[in-house]
Amino acid sequence: MNVIPQHDGSLLVKNPQNYCLYDMGNPHLFVRFDGEGNLVHAFFAEGFYGGAWSFRLIVDGRPFQFREGHGIGRLWKLWGEEEGLEVRLDSFIGDSSPFVFQNLVLSSRSHQKLVKIRIVIRFSLPVLWHQRAQSALVRWIPAILRQPHWWSEGWAKLLLPPAPRHVTLHPGGAVQAKGIRPLQWVTDVPPHAMSVRGKEANIEWQFRLSPGETRRLRWALAAGLGEDPITRVEKAYDEAIRYAAWLSQGYPGGDPLLKSLFVAGLNTAMAMFKIFPEGFAGLVAGPDYAYPPRLYFRDGYWTAQILLAFRPDLVRQHLLSIARGVHESGECPSGVFAPYLLKFKEAMFGGLPDWLPKHLDAPAFFVLLVRDYLRATEDWEVLKEPISSLHDGVERSLWTIIWSAVRYLIAQDSDEDGLIEKPNAPNDWADNVRRGIWVTYDQALYIAALRAASEIAQARGEVVIASALKTKAAAAHRALKSVLWNSSSGYYVNYRRPGYLEDHFSIDTLIVLLYGLAEEEDARRVLDAARRLQTRYNPDQPYGDWGTMCVYPLYRNQKDIFGKSAHPYCYHNGADWPYWDGIYGWLLLQREDPDWEYVLTRWWTYSLDKGWLTPVEYYSPPYPRGGLLQGWSSMPATALIWAKHLTPRISFSHF
């Protein structure tokens, strides 16, 4: 298999295999297809599993193999030709409907062909739970929710509603699955045979294709039993084509690799926007982190960066929804459950909207995203929006909620020395690491949030508040340099507490540079030290040239790491995280450092070599990869967009 980026930003796959995965999404669903035309899974935004199906094409008694795949946006095309028979299978979704489509076209140029098509639809999750096991799981939910590393391994999908109660066949080739969320699968060509066994439906066609004849078959999966989705197939295909063109036009460069990276990044960010019942909408983290349905402060912040340039209206909706999850005290969880879910699973979640409470970086990201949105849109009216809290039901303005988040952050500096004290707990992005008490990443975000809130207050004419916040930020900035800067090594340490210092280089300390908190001389020393994260420059790590590590050397104190991060070069303990590559690459782009290209693209070339056709969450050679179509992994594409606004003296051959 070989993946070749194209000039329009699409990906051409030669000899696609079943491990070649293409994910796509719209506001109502996530779906994944593979290189053989199978629907690997479909998940609806509300938290329902939509099923999967296998596709098999037999021509004159032999399995047909596709020669090429072609993916962009919400469209995945497979094509092949054997002995005069040309076959095209298009898989796609529309802009906003909860429908999944496939179109099959077969054309015989010479001999008569005997064609057999078989589709097996499965409406049950791969892992089945007996009622007794589900009841036991519910009793353990409060404890499980405190173990984020379990969820990052896919356990959250066990909380999806059960499979449909029964599957029935209907005339003309329709299949209905009835349960909490009814589903239907339909086709426009009646099949030769249909059968059902449990939660599995078998659909078969058989016919002879004469020389010069072309046959077309279409089928679709839909949530709900109302509208026939086949009536929407042409519209959905046209929408997928227009969306692909829109993605391609967003980046002016001509280099196919960078163009494909950009298109994949923007498409991923767009796919994160989900619409839930009761007017709740916003940015999820990715298909592997969307169930139970929830929005994230941290992931949403990074995903929103590219959307601010193209769809700031989606960022506005995200802000107004996630603000509902901020506590009156300003405390924020990692994420906020969609409110309808609290009623649906009240016994399971206790009616609480918090997904992993008291994440220290979440209030800062909330404040920063409001500031970034205001800079991008000048929509100052958003600060007056009344927002109903999911905690106490009280309506507060967005500005009031921002001010609560700022006060909460300030309160974390209990001794007023300028340093916020983080509990020795996994409550920031590194949620498999117990970092404390003084953490460079969290301290830098604190300073940036104070500055952002001061900027907003100044624009509102609240000069006293603005001045006070600026003074707080200056004190916090001085404390950052005095306590967490390692002058001999030339970088900011990861974290320290009385009696222990984790002084390796951590990529998340680059937040200091991103928010302009370092003098340029110090910034260049930091970037010089960061070069050891690039595996091509680091012969001491054992896997060759594979990307950019998130830390090096690895964590020293085994008591501070757990879950996947307890393993060398895994997860927070040395894996490549493309969203950090985007931040690191941007800092290099700003300084015309030629290393920018490696940092921004090596993760992408590694992914394409593996058949991962959408941005991956994290990876390292000896371990399974993270999720695909991961929202914040759009950051390398964001860096390319930010680069458009660099001064004219910066010129790269790719642009």
Short mmCIF file of N, CA and C in Angstrom, two decimals, residues 504 532-535 538-544 546-555 558 561 563-577 606 618-626:
data_model
loop_
_atom_site.label_atom_id
_atom_site.label_comp_id
_atom_site.label_asym_id
_atom_site.label_seq_id
_atom_site.Cartn_x
_atom_site.Cartn_y
_atom_site.Cartn_z
N HIS A 504 13.58 17.21 33.08
CA HIS A 504 13.74 16.89 31.66
C HIS A 504 13.05 17.95 30.81
N ARG A 532 16.35 17.95 20.85
CA ARG A 532 16.51 16.54 21.25
C ARG A 532 15.18 15.79 21.21
N LEU A 533 14.07 16.53 21.16
CA LEU A 533 12.78 15.86 21.02
C LEU A 533 12.59 15.31 19.62
N GLN A 534 13.28 15.89 18.64
CA GLN A 534 13.20 15.39 17.27
C GLN A 534 14.01 14.10 17.18
N THR A 535 13.34 13.01 16.90
CA THR A 535 14.02 11.70 16.97
C THR A 535 15.17 11.58 15.98
N ASN A 538 18.23 12.45 17.82
CA ASN A 538 18.41 11.83 19.13
C ASN A 538 18.75 10.35 18.98
N PRO A 539 20.03 10.01 18.88
CA PRO A 539 20.41 8.61 18.72
C PRO A 539 20.26 7.79 20.00
N ASP A 540 19.98 8.46 21.12
CA ASP A 540 19.86 7.73 22.38
C ASP A 540 18.52 7.03 22.54
N GLN A 541 17.51 7.45 21.78
CA GLN A 541 16.24 6.71 21.81
C GLN A 541 16.32 5.59 20.77
N PRO A 542 15.66 4.46 20.99
CA PRO A 542 15.99 3.24 20.24
C PRO A 542 15.23 3.00 18.94
N TYR A 543 14.38 3.92 18.47
CA TYR A 543 13.48 3.57 17.37
C TYR A 543 13.76 4.32 16.07
N GLY A 544 14.88 5.02 15.98
CA GLY A 544 15.22 5.69 14.74
C GLY A 544 14.47 7.00 14.56
N TRP A 546 11.26 8.79 13.82
CA TRP A 546 9.82 8.51 13.79
C TRP A 546 8.95 9.70 14.20
N GLY A 547 9.54 10.85 14.53
CA GLY A 547 8.71 12.00 14.87
C GLY A 547 9.31 12.83 15.98
N THR A 548 8.45 13.49 16.74
CA THR A 548 8.87 14.41 17.80
C THR A 548 8.32 13.93 19.13
N MET A 549 9.19 13.62 20.06
CA MET A 549 8.76 13.11 21.36
C MET A 549 8.21 14.24 22.22
N CYS A 550 7.32 13.90 23.12
CA CYS A 550 6.74 14.94 23.98
C CYS A 550 7.60 15.22 25.21
N VAL A 551 8.46 14.30 25.60
CA VAL A 551 9.43 14.55 26.68
C VAL A 551 10.72 13.81 26.34
N TYR A 552 11.82 14.34 26.84
CA TYR A 552 13.09 13.62 26.81
C TYR A 552 14.06 14.32 27.76
N PRO A 553 14.77 13.55 28.59
CA PRO A 553 14.63 12.12 28.84
C PRO A 553 13.23 11.78 29.39
N LEU A 554 12.99 10.49 29.58
CA LEU A 554 11.69 10.06 30.07
C LEU A 554 11.53 10.40 31.55
N TYR A 555 10.32 10.25 32.06
CA TYR A 555 10.06 10.55 33.47
C TYR A 555 10.93 9.68 34.37
N GLN A 558 8.94 6.91 38.93
CA GLN A 558 7.90 5.98 38.51
C GLN A 558 6.61 6.15 39.30
N ILE A 561 3.97 8.43 37.40
CA ILE A 561 3.35 8.04 36.14
C ILE A 561 2.56 6.75 36.33
N GLY A 563 -0.86 4.16 34.24
CA GLY A 563 -1.58 3.88 33.00
C GLY A 563 -0.61 3.70 31.84
N LYS A 564 -0.99 4.20 30.69
CA LYS A 564 -0.14 4.07 29.51
C LYS A 564 1.18 4.83 29.66
N SER A 565 1.16 5.93 30.41
CA SER A 565 2.38 6.72 30.57
C SER A 565 3.42 6.03 31.43
N ALA A 566 3.07 4.93 32.07
CA ALA A 566 4.05 4.18 32.85
C ALA A 566 5.04 3.43 31.95
N HIS A 567 4.72 3.34 30.66
CA HIS A 567 5.59 2.61 29.72
C HIS A 567 6.53 3.58 29.00
N PRO A 568 7.77 3.21 28.81
CA PRO A 568 8.72 4.09 28.12
C PRO A 568 8.27 4.41 26.69
N TYR A 569 8.34 5.66 26.33
CA TYR A 569 7.99 6.16 24.99
C TYR A 569 6.51 5.99 24.67
N CYS A 570 5.68 5.89 25.68
CA CYS A 570 4.25 5.73 25.46
C CYS A 570 3.49 6.91 26.05
N TYR A 571 2.48 7.37 25.34
CA TYR A 571 1.53 8.37 25.81
C TYR A 571 2.26 9.63 26.28
N HIS A 572 2.08 10.08 27.53
CA HIS A 572 2.76 11.30 27.97
C HIS A 572 4.24 11.08 28.25
N ASN A 573 4.69 9.86 28.15
CA ASN A 573 6.07 9.53 28.50
C ASN A 573 6.94 9.34 27.26
N GLY A 574 6.75 10.21 26.26
CA GLY A 574 7.64 10.19 25.11
C GLY A 574 7.00 9.97 23.76
N ALA A 575 5.68 9.80 23.69
CA ALA A 575 5.02 9.62 22.39
C ALA A 575 5.01 10.94 21.61
N ASP A 576 4.72 10.84 20.34
CA ASP A 576 4.53 12.02 19.49
C ASP A 576 3.06 12.41 19.54
N TRP A 577 2.79 13.67 19.91
CA TRP A 577 1.43 14.23 19.93
C TRP A 577 1.37 15.32 18.86
N TYR A 606 4.61 9.70 8.75
CA TYR A 606 4.59 8.44 9.49
C TYR A 606 3.18 7.85 9.48
N TYR A 618 -1.99 10.45 19.11
CA TYR A 618 -0.60 10.27 19.54
C TYR A 618 -0.14 8.93 19.00
N TYR A 619 1.17 8.71 19.00
CA TYR A 619 1.70 7.42 18.56
C TYR A 619 3.15 7.31 18.99
N SER A 620 3.65 6.09 19.02
CA SER A 620 5.07 5.79 19.14
C SER A 620 5.26 4.37 18.62
N PRO A 621 6.43 4.06 18.07
CA PRO A 621 6.61 2.80 17.33
C PRO A 621 6.23 1.52 18.07
N PRO A 622 6.54 1.36 19.37
CA PRO A 622 6.28 0.04 19.96
C PRO A 622 4.86 -0.17 20.50
N TYR A 623 3.98 0.84 20.39
CA TYR A 623 2.67 0.75 21.04
C TYR A 623 1.54 1.05 20.06
N PRO A 624 0.32 0.63 20.40
CA PRO A 624 -0.83 1.00 19.56
C PRO A 624 -1.00 2.51 19.52
N ARG A 625 -1.46 3.01 18.40
CA ARG A 625 -1.70 4.44 18.23
C ARG A 625 -2.90 4.90 19.05
N GLY A 626 -3.04 6.22 19.17
CA GLY A 626 -4.24 6.81 19.76
C GLY A 626 -5.35 6.90 18.72
#
